[in-house]
Amino acid sequence: MTPALKVSFEDTAIAFADKSDAELYKTYLLFAAMNNNSMVKMGGGLMKKALSWNLPVKFLIKKSIFEQFCGGETIQECKPTIEKLGRSGIGTILDYSVEGESNEASFDHTVQEIIATIEMAASSTHIPFSVFKVTGVADSTLLAKAQTGQELNNHEKAAFGRVRSRVKAICQRAFERGVRVFIDAEESWMQETIDQLCYEMMELYNQERPIVYNTYQLYRHDRLDVIKRDYERAKREGYYLGGKLVRGAYMEKEGRVAQQQGLTNPINPTKQATDALYDESLRFCLEHIDRIAICAGTHNEQSCYHLMEMMDEFNLEPNDERIYFAQLLGMSDNLSYNLAHAGYNVAKYVPYGPVEAVMPYLLRRADENTAIAGQSSREFSLVKKELERRKRRA
């Protein structure tokens, strides 16, 4: 029997082993609410308004949806979550999830915050990666203009120089402290600019082992070609390629902008095409694992099984340091905990930041977990199944 066949993502006893009955019931109530589409839309709007009016709702938010999907408001507040995950063999990826700020002071603050996560990772056995978005340290308009090939004016050139310096400061500290760092993917109209920054950082810091990882959104139909291109470049220039493989985060926005501007939609025509491309990309990376290290950021059960089966096919151990699985905190515990229990490398993205500043992130999580066509979400059904199992045993 292959290792993959020994793992069951239906095993809720393992998936929720570190939750007490009270914690599990609280999760049940939260996902039950999320399965009501109108409630999610109305509740999200009310939360945003209440915060903007300075109404005393922060405590309620923090003890409900925030507690489910975030580690805390600060790195220090995340420590109990880091330790709890670590006891189950799951790593933490601290994700500073503040959005909406776009000025030089906020960019510089974000650099210091990311460097603080790197320092935390260097001192902990439970934090295998750090992560940041380039738009957290750069103006998105500037990144997009740089991609068009338009000449930047002197002010813009100076600003882009500061962007490069910020990205380098983060990656250099990661290199010095031996911490791997993900550079997240973003919208297609700025992704090539981000890719170029990644290449520069990889050439500097991935000579001996993968430190800097680029992110590939496989809902884009050209991304496997880009992975192959990047692999050839890494081989030619003599460095290791780090790649985080995800399906993607901006599908509706990408399609809308492409239509408005009369451009070809960069997104695959069907979900099946995206799934096939994702799995094909995993195979390419394992075929070249001597120079590529990967993190499969996925909540898709079949992709997890597929990667496990391919690891067995290529005689790669479950705990091979070059291969990680990753999921978001508060979601897909049936994947994370069962994979870790079977000896695979697993990490959870643990977002953190002030409640008010991470609201956009939290509302996206609520939307993702809302029922489709009135069906209970996978998360809700698994929590319900575990509650029923415990009830039978009582």
Coordinates of N, CA and C in Angstrom, one line a residue, residues 93 114 128-133 170 179-185 198 211-215 242-245 293-296 324 326 347 349:
I93 N 3.3 29.7 9.1 CA 3.8 30.7 8.2 C 3.1 32.0 8.6
I114 N 7.9 42.2 8.4 CA 8.3 40.9 7.8 C 9.6 40.5 8.3
P128 N 8.6 27.3 9.4 CA 9.5 26.9 8.3 C 9.7 28.0 7.2
F129 N 8.7 28.9 7.1 CA 8.7 29.9 6.1 C 8.3 31.3 6.6
S130 N 8.7 32.4 5.9 CA 8.0 33.7 6.1 C 7.4 34.0 4.7
V131 N 6.6 35.1 4.6 CA 5.9 35.4 3.4 C 5.6 36.9 3.3
F132 N 5.6 37.4 2.1 CA 5.2 38.8 2.0 C 4.7 39.0 0.6
K133 N 3.8 40.1 0.4 CA 3.4 40.6 -0.9 C 4.2 41.8 -1.3
I170 N 14.4 42.3 2.9 CA 13.7 41.2 3.4 C 14.4 39.9 3.1
V179 N 16.2 31.4 6.7 CA 14.7 31.2 6.7 C 14.2 31.3 5.3
R180 N 13.4 30.4 4.8 CA 12.9 30.5 3.5 C 11.7 31.5 3.5
V181 N 11.6 32.2 2.3 CA 10.6 33.2 2.3 C 9.8 33.2 1.0
F182 N 8.5 33.2 1.1 CA 7.6 33.2 -0.1 C 7.4 34.6 -0.6
I183 N 7.5 34.9 -1.8 CA 7.0 36.1 -2.4 C 5.7 35.8 -3.1
D184 N 4.6 36.3 -2.6 CA 3.2 36.0 -3.1 C 3.0 36.5 -4.5
A185 N 2.1 35.7 -5.2 CA 1.7 36.1 -6.5 C 0.6 37.2 -6.4
C198 N 11.9 38.6 -8.2 CA 12.2 37.3 -7.7 C 13.4 36.7 -8.3
I211 N 16.1 29.7 -0.8 CA 15.7 30.6 0.2 C 14.5 31.4 -0.2
V212 N 14.5 32.0 -1.4 CA 13.5 32.8 -2.0 C 12.6 31.9 -2.9
Y213 N 11.3 32.0 -2.7 CA 10.3 31.2 -3.4 C 9.4 32.2 -4.2
N214 N 9.2 32.0 -5.5 CA 8.2 32.7 -6.2 C 6.9 31.9 -6.1
T215 N 5.8 32.5 -6.4 CA 4.5 31.9 -6.3 C 3.8 31.8 -7.7
G242 N 12.8 28.1 -6.0 CA 11.8 27.8 -5.0 C 10.4 28.2 -5.6
G243 N 9.4 27.3 -5.5 CA 8.1 27.6 -6.1 C 7.0 27.2 -5.2
K244 N 6.1 28.2 -4.9 CA 4.9 27.8 -4.2 C 3.8 27.8 -5.3
L245 N 3.1 26.6 -5.3 CA 2.1 26.4 -6.3 C 0.7 26.5 -5.7
A293 N 12.5 23.3 -5.3 CA 11.8 23.0 -4.0 C 10.4 23.6 -4.1
I294 N 9.4 22.9 -3.6 CA 8.1 23.3 -3.8 C 7.3 23.3 -2.5
C295 N 6.3 24.2 -2.5 CA 5.2 24.2 -1.5 C 3.9 24.1 -2.2
A296 N 3.1 23.1 -2.0 CA 1.8 22.9 -2.6 C 0.8 23.6 -1.7
Y324 N 6.6 20.7 0.6 CA 5.7 21.0 1.7 C 4.3 21.1 1.1
A326 N 0.6 23.2 2.2 CA 0.2 24.3 3.1 C -1.3 24.6 2.9
A347 N 2.4 23.1 6.6 CA 2.4 24.3 7.3 C 1.1 25.0 7.1
Y349 N -0.8 28.8 6.9 CA -0.7 30.2 6.9 C -1.5 30.8 8.1

